Amino acid sequence: MTLGELARIAGGRLHGDANLKIRGVNGLAQAEPGEITFFSNPRYQEALKATRASAVLVGESALALLGGRDAIVVEQPSLAFARVSAAFHPRPEYLPGIDPRAVVEEGALVDPSATVMAFAFVSRDARVGARAVLHPAVFVGERAEIGAEALLYPNVVVRELCRVGARTVVQPGAIIGGDGFGFAFDSESQQHTKVPQAGNVEIEEDVEIGANAAIDRATLGHTRIGRGTKIDNLVQIGHNVQVGPLCILCGQTGIAGSTELGAGVICAGQVGVADHLKVADHTKLGPKAGVMSDIEEPGYYLGTPPIKAREFMRREVVARRSGESARDLKRLEKRVAELEAKLEALTKR
Amino acid sequence: MTLGELARIAGGRLHGDANLKIRGVNGLAQAEPGEITFFSNPRYQEALKATRASAVLVGESALALLGGRDAIVVEQPSLAFARVSAAFHPRPEYLPGIDPRAVVEEGALVDPSATVMAFAFVSRDARVGARAVLHPAVFVGERAEIGAEALLYPNVVVRELCRVGARTVVQPGAIIGGDGFGFAFDSESQQHTKVPQAGNVEIEEDVEIGANAAIDRATLGHTRIGRGTKIDNLVQIGHNVQVGPLCILCGQTGIAGSTELGAGVICAGQVGVADHLKVADHTKLGPKAGVMSDIEEPGYYLGTPPIKAREFMRREVVARRSGESARDLKRLEKRVAELEAKLEALTKR
Amino acid sequence: MTLGELARIAGGRLHGDANLKIRGVNGLAQAEPGEITFFSNPRYQEALKATRASAVLVGESALALLGGRDAIVVEQPSLAFARVSAAFHPRPEYLPGIDPRAVVEEGALVDPSATVMAFAFVSRDARVGARAVLHPAVFVGERAEIGAEALLYPNVVVRELCRVGARTVVQPGAIIGGDGFGFAFDSESQQHTKVPQAGNVEIEEDVEIGANAAIDRATLGHTRIGRGTKIDNLVQIGHNVQVGPLCILCGQTGIAGSTELGAGVICAGQVGVADHLKVADHTKLGPKAGVMSDIEEPGYYLGTPPIKAREFMRREVVARRSGESARDLKRLEKRVAELEAKLEALTKR
């Protein structure tokens, strides 16, 4: 491709030779001549200066750092990079059809343009939409629905009645629709009695679910993942959770039963949110934050229980000085005792 | 079903029309006329008042809030709900027999009433009990044993020699009997040398194991999960761990090697317990608690290291005031210095 | 085997009867006569005294505690135990060959000495090395490479282009090469746009990957796991992470994108390391540590953000006294106010 074509794909302004041939994308440090790279994280200024790439996707402000290299000037270099990289790495083509070594049970409807690979299992009365792809050892339960162009990597399980929206991508090993964790203790029989988990999971369109993530079916009704939400590896979503649209849930985050996340909520890695809570739209929860009550005011939170990041950092400073403070207090107590003694003596004089 | 029949199933006292026809269960907010719902969490009083359900499972004390609706009065509404819902959602029937597309190796014994679905793999000398169900891509290793009525969802792995008790339910993707994480550093070859993990996992009866959970086999002897214990998704149980009966381990909890949990221990989500520890019967560990030494006294604990919840909350209050305290201390130091100067002046006078 | 042979295997000094017949290894408490056990954790001194084992692997210093039992004296009892146990539990033999119920696509090269079991799937142009073992429902993607003697347990997924080194062991359900979690927000279409994850994962030799762990492929270039590193269950490794050789990453640890761990780094359970960081060689991160900035100085760290363990413990002590300190401060303020009043009165006199 030429730099001119890539400028059009990136939605940016060409800064250099429109006919320059570009054969691939790469990182700042790894790029070779003939490749295009991008610069967005200011940590990597030195790498930008040293890059061997033939062209760079940059923001206006970084143009001065280019030292005469060809460039495409864009508002968001990372978004432009996503588009340019997608031009070089199109979604692979899958051969449509049902492999004879797959199982498609009676009553299941598989669109003729869908791909069902060997060892995939489509249960009774399930539906698989147009151009959807089921890799080996994918399981689709009874009456489950897989939307058009959904991409289910190997060993994904979608249990009965669950729905996966159009264009949703499910990474390998993710489990959709496992039973919610609901038990009631029976003091007579001295057992935890299972509460039937008779609801389902509804995953809307353009969602991504990470490898080995687990999204539980509702006790009754639906566990819902909103349109365009992206969920990372090993994330746990409890029964009846409602995740709004366009959320970002990073690795190993856990959301407990019946909790509602608003639109555009961001959870960094290993965040936990307890059950039956509400988290306001656009709230950002920092790494390992542990939410134990509703969050009504959006903002950036850290800690368990979470506090505004600024307050967290302030406490950190105080904690760092805490030993010193304890010593200061002791010293001050001594000075006060001395003062008291002196004053006592003075008064008696 | 009639309300009278449901009262019998729930073990409750009928409060209304015994012949009222009920066709399903649902949540307070979702229920339609003709359905029964339940009320146990006081947060949902408004939803109770607004519910369109024809009948409600309630405790004695909530009877006043019903406004004339039909009800079944029970001691534990959530337990009664579990029973009533189970009446409407019986365990699905599975066709007994071994699918010709499954593999059952030589020497394996599969009870004729068990179900082995396509792509399931039962290794040499394994046993599968009466009415047990193996979904697609379930793997049962050599000499492993699956108890009667055990239910193994798709992609569950039970490695060699491990035992799964009667009526135990294993959600999709759970791994039972992976190697424990045992290595000894060999300073000569500069390698971590693997310690053979030659023991097994023994899961007793009526246990539940969550989706993508991982329970490691013992180095020698047994990793054990006690009768009636319920384990949630993505939980990690290390080698040689002993989990007592009737425990509840919520999502993403991890128990490190050789640790012993007593009977009825409850771990909230994302709890961690370090290796070689003992946790007393009926201990409750709050969300994200990190246990680093034995817990001898039952109670409700929070934090890392965990402290009694009451003490945790008290420290929270102090921490919230910590910046203020630091300023108070500074101010007090200034006042003491002034006092000292004044007293000095006074003494010299 | 005889005690003499075992002494040679353990690389230790015989202390007793070279001809003593030993038929197995076992734990201190579980061992029967005829078995050998080992003693390394001083917590278990009582168990050592009570053991019924016929011989014990011990360090020089513990020889006095043996009470006349036969022994093999070694420098590292746990390493010696690993070797002796390996002698009793050799790696099982696998029948070489491709099961007719497996799929090996065109262009894939499977060494004749490798084992490919039923329901395993080897994609186009993949390679499987000598004596490598693929259990049922293992998926190997296009152009992926599995090294010699690598052992892939059931339901392991190795996606396209990824490489697994020689002798590497992958526990059941682990996912290698799922897409990295990379999205750029497109404010025009109001969507998170997927950044193609076009790189791969390179796992060097002698690595171990735990059950249901997830190691993401790089956006571009490689995610790398260094030689001899051991990774436990449910660990998450983000795209482009570089893990050095001989690291130990315990259960449920998560390393976010592009972070670099040096050689011999140890992460205890549930550790989290944020993205784009560097952690120095031989750093030890304690349970649940949450790393938010580079660690340049090796040491043992705890907490979020992590601090040296000694400092963590000191803060714990201060925190435990924090309520008391607050009261002390209040009391001191009162004493100062009294002093001020008295001094005022005295001055006026």
Coordinates of N, CA and C in Angstrom, one line a residue, chain A residues 21-198:
Chain A
K21 N 5.9 3.4 -0.7 CA 5.3 2.1 -0.6 C 5.5 1.6 0.9
I22 N 4.4 1.2 1.5 CA 4.5 0.6 2.9 C 4.0 -0.8 2.8
R23 N 4.8 -1.7 3.4 CA 4.5 -3.1 3.3 C 4.0 -3.8 4.7
G24 N 4.0 -2.9 5.7 CA 3.5 -3.5 7.0 C 3.6 -2.5 8.1
V25 N 3.1 -2.9 9.3 CA 3.1 -2.0 10.5 C 4.0 -2.7 11.5
N26 N 4.6 -1.9 12.4 CA 5.4 -2.5 13.5 C 5.5 -1.5 14.6
G27 N 6.0 -1.9 15.7 CA 6.3 -1.1 16.9 C 7.5 -0.1 16.5
L28 N 7.6 0.9 17.3 CA 8.7 1.9 17.1 C 10.0 1.2 17.1
A29 N 10.3 0.4 18.0 CA 11.6 -0.2 18.1 C 11.9 -1.3 17.1
Q30 N 10.8 -2.0 16.7 CA 10.9 -3.2 15.9 C 10.8 -2.9 14.4
A31 N 10.3 -1.7 14.0 CA 10.0 -1.4 12.6 C 11.2 -1.4 11.8
E32 N 11.1 -1.9 10.5 CA 12.2 -1.8 9.5 C 11.8 -0.8 8.5
P33 N 12.8 -0.4 7.7 CA 12.4 0.4 6.5 C 11.4 -0.3 5.7
G34 N 10.4 0.5 5.2 CA 9.3 -0.1 4.4 C 8.1 -0.3 5.3
E35 N 8.2 -0.1 6.6 CA 7.1 -0.2 7.5 C 6.6 1.1 8.1
I36 N 5.4 1.1 8.5 CA 4.9 2.3 9.2 C 4.7 2.0 10.7
T37 N 4.9 3.0 11.6 CA 4.8 2.7 13.0 C 3.9 3.9 13.6
F38 N 3.7 3.9 14.9 CA 2.9 5.0 15.5 C 3.5 5.4 16.8
F39 N 3.2 6.7 17.1 CA 3.8 7.2 18.4 C 2.6 7.9 19.2
S40 N 2.3 7.3 20.4 CA 1.3 8.0 21.2 C 1.7 8.1 22.6
N41 N 2.5 7.2 23.1 CA 2.9 7.2 24.5 C 4.2 8.0 24.7
P42 N 4.2 9.2 25.4 CA 5.3 10.1 25.5 C 6.5 9.4 26.1
R43 N 6.3 8.2 26.8 CA 7.4 7.5 27.4 C 8.4 7.0 26.3
Y44 N 7.9 6.9 25.0 CA 8.7 6.3 24.0 C 9.3 7.3 23.0
Q45 N 9.6 8.6 23.5 CA 10.2 9.6 22.6 C 11.5 9.2 22.1
E46 N 12.3 8.5 22.9 CA 13.7 8.1 22.4 C 13.5 7.1 21.3
A47 N 12.6 6.2 21.5 CA 12.3 5.2 20.5 C 11.9 5.8 19.2
L48 N 11.1 6.9 19.3 CA 10.6 7.6 18.1 C 11.8 8.1 17.3
K49 N 12.7 8.8 18.1 CA 13.9 9.3 17.4 C 14.8 8.3 16.7
A50 N 14.8 7.1 17.3 CA 15.7 6.0 16.8 C 15.0 5.1 15.8
T51 N 13.7 5.2 15.6 CA 13.0 4.2 14.8 C 13.5 4.2 13.4
R52 N 13.5 3.0 12.8 CA 13.9 2.8 11.4 C 12.7 2.8 10.4
A53 N 11.5 3.0 11.0 CA 10.3 2.9 10.2 C 10.4 4.0 9.1
S54 N 9.7 3.8 8.0 CA 9.7 4.7 6.9 C 8.6 5.8 7.1
A55 N 7.7 5.6 7.9 CA 6.7 6.6 8.2 C 6.1 6.3 9.6
V56 N 5.5 7.4 10.1 CA 4.9 7.3 11.5 C 3.6 8.0 11.6
L57 N 2.6 7.3 12.3 CA 1.4 8.0 12.6 C 1.6 8.8 13.9
V58 N 1.3 10.1 13.8 CA 1.6 11.0 15.0 C 0.5 12.0 15.1
G59 N 0.4 12.5 16.4 CA -0.5 13.6 16.6 C 0.3 14.9 16.2
E60 N -0.5 16.0 16.0 CA 0.0 17.2 15.5 C 1.2 17.7 16.4
S61 N 1.1 17.5 17.7 CA 2.1 18.1 18.6 C 3.4 17.3 18.6
A62 N 3.4 16.1 18.0 CA 4.6 15.3 18.0 C 5.4 15.5 16.7
L63 N 4.8 16.3 15.8 CA 5.4 16.5 14.5 C 6.8 16.9 14.5
A64 N 7.1 17.8 15.5 CA 8.4 18.4 15.7 C 9.5 17.3 16.0
L65 N 9.1 16.2 16.6 CA 10.0 15.2 17.0 C 10.4 14.2 15.8
L66 N 9.8 14.4 14.6 CA 10.0 13.4 13.6 C 11.3 13.5 12.8
G67 N 11.9 14.7 12.9 CA 13.2 14.8 12.2 C 13.2 14.5 10.7
G68 N 12.1 15.0 10.1 CA 12.0 14.9 8.6 C 11.5 13.6 8.1
R69 N 11.1 12.7 9.0 CA 10.4 11.4 8.5 C 9.1 11.7 7.9
D70 N 8.7 10.8 7.0 CA 7.3 10.9 6.5 C 6.3 10.5 7.6
A71 N 5.1 11.1 7.5 CA 4.2 10.9 8.6 C 2.8 11.1 8.1
I72 N 1.8 10.5 8.9 CA 0.4 10.8 8.7 C 0.0 11.5 10.0
V73 N -0.5 12.7 9.9 CA -0.9 13.4 11.1 C -2.4 13.1 11.5
V74 N -2.6 12.6 12.7 CA -3.9 12.2 13.0 C -4.3 12.7 14.4
E75 N -5.6 12.7 14.8 CA -6.0 13.1 16.1 C -5.6 12.1 17.2
Q76 N -5.9 10.8 16.8 CA -5.6 9.8 17.8 C -4.7 8.7 17.2
P77 N -3.4 8.8 17.4 CA -2.5 7.8 16.8 C -2.8 6.4 17.0
S78 N -3.4 6.1 18.2 CA -3.6 4.7 18.5 C -4.8 4.2 17.7
L79 N -5.8 5.0 17.5 CA -7.0 4.7 16.7 C -6.5 4.5 15.2
A80 N -5.7 5.5 14.8 CA -5.2 5.4 13.4 C -4.4 4.1 13.2
F81 N -3.6 3.8 14.2 CA -2.8 2.5 14.1 C -3.7 1.3 14.0
A82 N -4.8 1.3 14.8 CA -5.8 0.2 14.7 C -6.3 0.0 13.3
R83 N -6.7 1.2 12.7 CA -7.2 1.1 11.3 C -6.2 0.6 10.3
V84 N -5.0 1.2 10.4 CA -3.9 0.9 9.4 C -3.5 -0.6 9.6
S85 N -3.4 -1.0 10.8 CA -3.0 -2.4 11.1 C -4.1 -3.4 10.6
A86 N -5.4 -3.0 10.7 CA -6.5 -3.8 10.2 C -6.4 -3.9 8.7
A87 N -5.9 -2.9 8.0 CA -5.8 -3.0 6.6 C -4.7 -4.0 6.2
F88 N -3.7 -4.1 7.0 CA -2.6 -5.1 6.7 C -3.0 -6.5 7.3
H89 N -3.9 -6.6 8.2 CA -4.3 -7.9 8.8 C -5.8 -8.1 8.8
P90 N -6.3 -8.3 7.6 CA -7.8 -8.5 7.5 C -8.2 -9.8 8.3
R91 N -9.4 -9.9 8.7 CA -9.9 -11.1 9.4 C -9.7 -12.2 8.4
P92 N -9.2 -13.4 8.9 CA -9.0 -14.5 8.0 C -10.3 -15.0 7.4
E93 N -10.3 -15.6 6.2 CA -11.4 -16.2 5.6 C -11.7 -17.6 6.1
Y94 N -12.9 -17.9 6.4 CA -13.2 -19.3 6.8 C -14.1 -20.0 5.8
L95 N -13.8 -21.2 5.5 CA -14.6 -22.0 4.5 C -16.0 -22.2 5.1
P96 N -17.1 -21.8 4.4 CA -18.4 -22.0 5.0 C -18.7 -23.5 5.0
G97 N -19.6 -23.9 5.9 CA -20.1 -25.3 5.9 C -19.9 -26.0 7.2
I98 N -20.5 -27.1 7.3 CA -20.4 -27.9 8.6 C -19.5 -29.1 8.3
D99 N -18.4 -29.2 9.1 CA -17.5 -30.3 8.9 C -18.2 -31.6 9.3
P100 N -18.0 -32.7 8.5 CA -18.7 -33.9 8.9 C -18.4 -34.5 10.2
R101 N -17.2 -34.0 10.8 CA -16.9 -34.5 12.1 C -17.4 -33.6 13.2
A102 N -18.3 -32.6 12.9 CA -19.0 -31.8 13.9 C -20.3 -32.5 14.2
V103 N -21.0 -32.1 15.3 CA -22.3 -32.6 15.5 C -23.3 -31.4 15.5
V104 N -24.3 -31.5 14.6 CA -25.4 -30.6 14.7 C -26.6 -31.3 14.9
E105 N -27.2 -31.1 16.1 CA -28.4 -31.9 16.5 C -29.6 -31.5 15.7
E106 N -30.6 -32.4 15.8 CA -31.9 -32.1 15.2 C -32.5 -30.8 15.6
G107 N -33.1 -30.1 14.7 CA -33.8 -28.9 15.0 C -32.9 -27.7 15.0
A108 N -31.6 -27.9 15.0 CA -30.6 -26.7 15.0 C -30.6 -26.1 13.6
L109 N -30.5 -24.8 13.6 CA -30.5 -24.1 12.3 C -29.1 -23.4 12.2
V110 N -28.3 -23.9 11.2 CA -27.0 -23.3 11.0 C -27.1 -22.6 9.6
D111 N -26.8 -21.3 9.6 CA -26.8 -20.6 8.3 C -25.8 -21.2 7.3
P112 N -26.1 -21.4 6.0 CA -25.2 -22.0 5.1 C -23.9 -21.3 5.0
S113 N -23.8 -20.0 5.3 CA -22.6 -19.2 5.2 C -21.7 -19.4 6.5
A114 N -22.3 -20.0 7.5 CA -21.5 -20.2 8.8 C -20.5 -21.3 8.6
T115 N -19.5 -21.3 9.5 CA -18.5 -22.3 9.5 C -18.6 -23.1 10.8
V116 N -18.7 -24.4 10.7 CA -18.8 -25.2 12.0 C -17.7 -26.3 11.8
M117 N -16.6 -26.1 12.6 CA -15.4 -27.0 12.4 C -15.6 -28.3 13.1
A118 N -14.7 -29.2 12.8 CA -14.7 -30.6 13.4 C -14.8 -30.4 15.0
F119 N -15.5 -31.4 15.6 CA -15.6 -31.5 17.0 C -16.4 -30.4 17.7
A120 N -17.0 -29.4 16.8 CA -17.9 -28.5 17.4 C -19.2 -29.2 17.6
F121 N -20.0 -28.7 18.5 CA -21.3 -29.4 18.9 C -22.4 -28.4 19.0
V122 N -23.4 -28.5 18.1 CA -24.5 -27.6 18.1 C -25.8 -28.3 18.6
S123 N -26.3 -28.0 19.7 CA -27.4 -28.8 20.3 C -28.7 -28.4 19.6
R124 N -29.7 -29.3 20.0 CA -31.1 -29.2 19.5 C -31.6 -27.7 19.5
D125 N -32.2 -27.3 18.4 CA -33.0 -26.1 18.3 C -32.1 -24.8 18.5
A126 N -30.8 -25.0 18.5 CA -29.9 -23.8 18.5 C -29.9 -23.1 17.2
R127 N -29.4 -21.9 17.1 CA -29.3 -21.2 15.8 C -27.9 -20.6 15.7
V128 N -27.3 -20.7 14.5 CA -26.0 -20.1 14.2 C -26.2 -19.2 13.0
G129 N -25.8 -17.9 13.2 CA -26.1 -16.9 12.2 C -25.2 -16.9 11.0
A130 N -25.4 -16.1 10.1 CA -24.6 -16.0 8.8 C -23.2 -15.6 9.1
R131 N -22.3 -16.3 8.4 CA -20.8 -16.1 8.5 C -20.3 -16.3 10.0
A132 N -21.1 -16.8 10.9 CA -20.5 -17.1 12.2 C -19.5 -18.2 12.1
V133 N -18.6 -18.3 13.0 CA -17.5 -19.3 13.0 C -17.5 -20.0 14.3
L134 N -17.6 -21.3 14.3 CA -17.4 -22.1 15.5 C -16.2 -23.0 15.3
H135 N -15.2 -22.8 16.1 CA -13.9 -23.5 16.0 C -14.1 -24.9 16.7
P136 N -13.1 -25.8 16.6 CA -13.2 -27.1 17.2 C -13.5 -27.0 18.7
A137 N -14.3 -28.0 19.2 CA -14.6 -28.2 20.6 C -15.5 -27.0 21.1
V138 N -16.1 -26.2 20.2 CA -17.0 -25.2 20.7 C -18.3 -26.0 21.0
F139 N -19.0 -25.6 22.1 CA -20.3 -26.2 22.4 C -21.4 -25.1 22.4
V140 N -22.4 -25.4 21.7 CA -23.6 -24.4 21.7 C -24.8 -25.2 22.2
G141 N -25.3 -24.8 23.3 CA -26.4 -25.5 24.0 C -27.8 -25.4 23.3
E142 N -28.7 -26.1 23.9 CA -30.1 -26.1 23.3 C -30.7 -24.7 23.3
R143 N -31.3 -24.4 22.1 CA -32.0 -23.2 21.9 C -31.1 -21.9 22.1
A144 N -29.8 -22.1 22.2 CA -28.9 -21.0 22.2 C -28.8 -20.3 20.8
E145 N -28.4 -19.0 20.8 CA -28.3 -18.3 19.5 C -27.0 -17.6 19.3
I146 N -26.3 -17.9 18.2 CA -25.1 -17.3 17.9 C -25.3 -16.3 16.7
G147 N -25.0 -15.0 16.9 CA -25.3 -14.0 16.0 C -24.5 -14.0 14.7
A148 N -24.9 -13.2 13.7 CA -24.1 -13.2 12.5 C -22.7 -12.7 12.7
E149 N -21.8 -13.4 12.0 CA -20.4 -13.0 12.1 C -19.7 -13.1 13.4
A150 N -20.4 -13.7 14.4 CA -19.8 -14.0 15.7 C -18.7 -15.0 15.4
L151 N -17.6 -14.8 16.2 CA -16.4 -15.6 16.1 C -16.1 -16.3 17.4
L152 N -16.3 -17.6 17.4 CA -16.1 -18.4 18.7 C -14.9 -19.3 18.5
Y153 N -13.8 -18.9 19.2 CA -12.6 -19.6 19.2 C -12.7 -21.0 19.8
P154 N -11.6 -21.8 19.7 CA -11.8 -23.2 20.2 C -12.1 -23.3 21.7
N155 N -12.9 -24.3 22.0 CA -13.3 -24.7 23.4 C -14.2 -23.7 24.1
V156 N -14.8 -22.8 23.3 CA -15.8 -21.9 23.9 C -17.1 -22.7 24.2
V157 N -17.7 -22.4 25.3 CA -19.0 -23.0 25.7 C -20.1 -22.0 25.8
V158 N -21.1 -22.2 25.1 CA -22.3 -21.3 25.2 C -23.5 -22.2 25.6
R159 N -23.9 -22.1 26.9 CA -24.9 -23.1 27.3 C -26.3 -22.7 26.9
E160 N -27.2 -23.6 27.2 CA -28.6 -23.5 26.7 C -29.2 -22.2 26.9
L161 N -29.9 -21.7 25.9 CA -30.8 -20.5 25.9 C -30.0 -19.2 25.8
C162 N -28.7 -19.3 25.9 CA -27.9 -18.0 25.9 C -27.8 -17.4 24.5
R163 N -27.6 -16.1 24.4 CA -27.5 -15.5 23.1 C -26.2 -14.7 23.0
V164 N -25.5 -14.8 21.9 CA -24.3 -14.1 21.6 C -24.6 -13.2 20.4
G165 N -24.4 -11.9 20.5 CA -24.8 -11.0 19.5 C -23.9 -11.0 18.3
A166 N -24.3 -10.2 17.3 CA -23.6 -10.2 16.0 C -22.2 -9.6 16.2
R167 N -21.3 -10.1 15.4 CA -19.9 -9.6 15.4 C -19.2 -9.8 16.7
T168 N -19.8 -10.4 17.7 CA -19.1 -10.6 19.0 C -18.0 -11.7 18.8
V169 N -16.9 -11.4 19.5 CA -15.7 -12.3 19.4 C -15.5 -13.0 20.8
V170 N -15.5 -14.3 20.8 CA -15.3 -15.0 22.1 C -13.9 -15.7 22.0
Q171 N -13.0 -15.3 22.8 CA -11.7 -16.0 22.8 C -11.7 -17.4 23.4
P172 N -10.7 -18.2 23.2 CA -10.8 -19.6 23.5 C -11.1 -19.9 25.0
G173 N -11.8 -20.9 25.2 CA -12.1 -21.4 26.6 C -13.1 -20.6 27.4
A174 N -13.6 -19.5 26.9 CA -14.6 -18.7 27.7 C -15.9 -19.5 27.8
I175 N -16.5 -19.3 29.0 CA -17.7 -20.1 29.3 C -18.9 -19.1 29.5
I176 N -19.9 -19.2 28.7 CA -21.0 -18.3 28.7 C -22.2 -19.1 29.1
G177 N -22.8 -18.8 30.3 CA -24.0 -19.4 30.7 C -23.8 -20.6 31.7
G178 N -22.7 -20.6 32.4 CA -22.6 -21.6 33.5 C -23.6 -21.2 34.6
D179 N -23.9 -22.1 35.4 CA -24.9 -21.8 36.5 C -24.4 -20.7 37.4
G180 N -25.3 -19.7 37.7 CA -24.9 -18.8 38.7 C -24.7 -19.4 40.1
F181 N -24.0 -18.7 41.0 CA -23.6 -19.3 42.3 C -24.7 -19.0 43.3
G182 N -25.8 -19.8 43.3 CA -26.9 -19.5 44.2 C -27.3 -20.7 45.0
F183 N -27.2 -20.5 46.3 CA -27.5 -21.6 47.2 C -28.2 -21.0 48.4
A184 N -29.1 -21.8 49.0 CA -29.8 -21.4 50.2 C -29.5 -22.5 51.2
F185 N -29.1 -22.1 52.4 CA -28.8 -23.2 53.4 C -30.0 -23.7 54.0
D186 N -30.1 -25.0 54.0 CA -31.3 -25.7 54.6 C -30.8 -26.3 56.0
S187 N -31.3 -25.6 57.0 CA -30.8 -26.0 58.3 C -31.3 -27.4 58.8
E188 N -32.4 -27.8 58.1 CA -32.9 -29.2 58.5 C -32.0 -30.3 57.9
S189 N -31.7 -30.2 56.6 CA -30.9 -31.3 56.0 C -29.4 -30.9 56.1
Q190 N -29.1 -29.7 56.7 CA -27.7 -29.3 56.8 C -27.0 -29.4 55.5
Q191 N -27.6 -28.8 54.5 CA -27.0 -28.8 53.1 C -27.2 -27.4 52.5
H192 N -26.3 -27.0 51.6 CA -26.6 -25.8 50.8 C -27.5 -26.3 49.6
T193 N -28.7 -25.8 49.5 CA -29.7 -26.2 48.5 C -29.5 -25.4 47.3
K194 N -29.3 -26.0 46.1 CA -29.1 -25.3 44.9 C -30.3 -24.5 44.5
V195 N -30.2 -23.2 44.2 CA -31.3 -22.4 43.6 C -31.2 -22.6 42.1
P196 N -32.2 -23.2 41.4 CA -32.1 -23.4 40.0 C -31.7 -22.1 39.3
Q197 N -30.8 -22.2 38.3 CA -30.3 -21.1 37.5 C -31.0 -21.2 36.2
A198 N -32.2 -20.7 36.1 CA -33.1 -20.9 35.0 C -33.1 -19.8 33.9

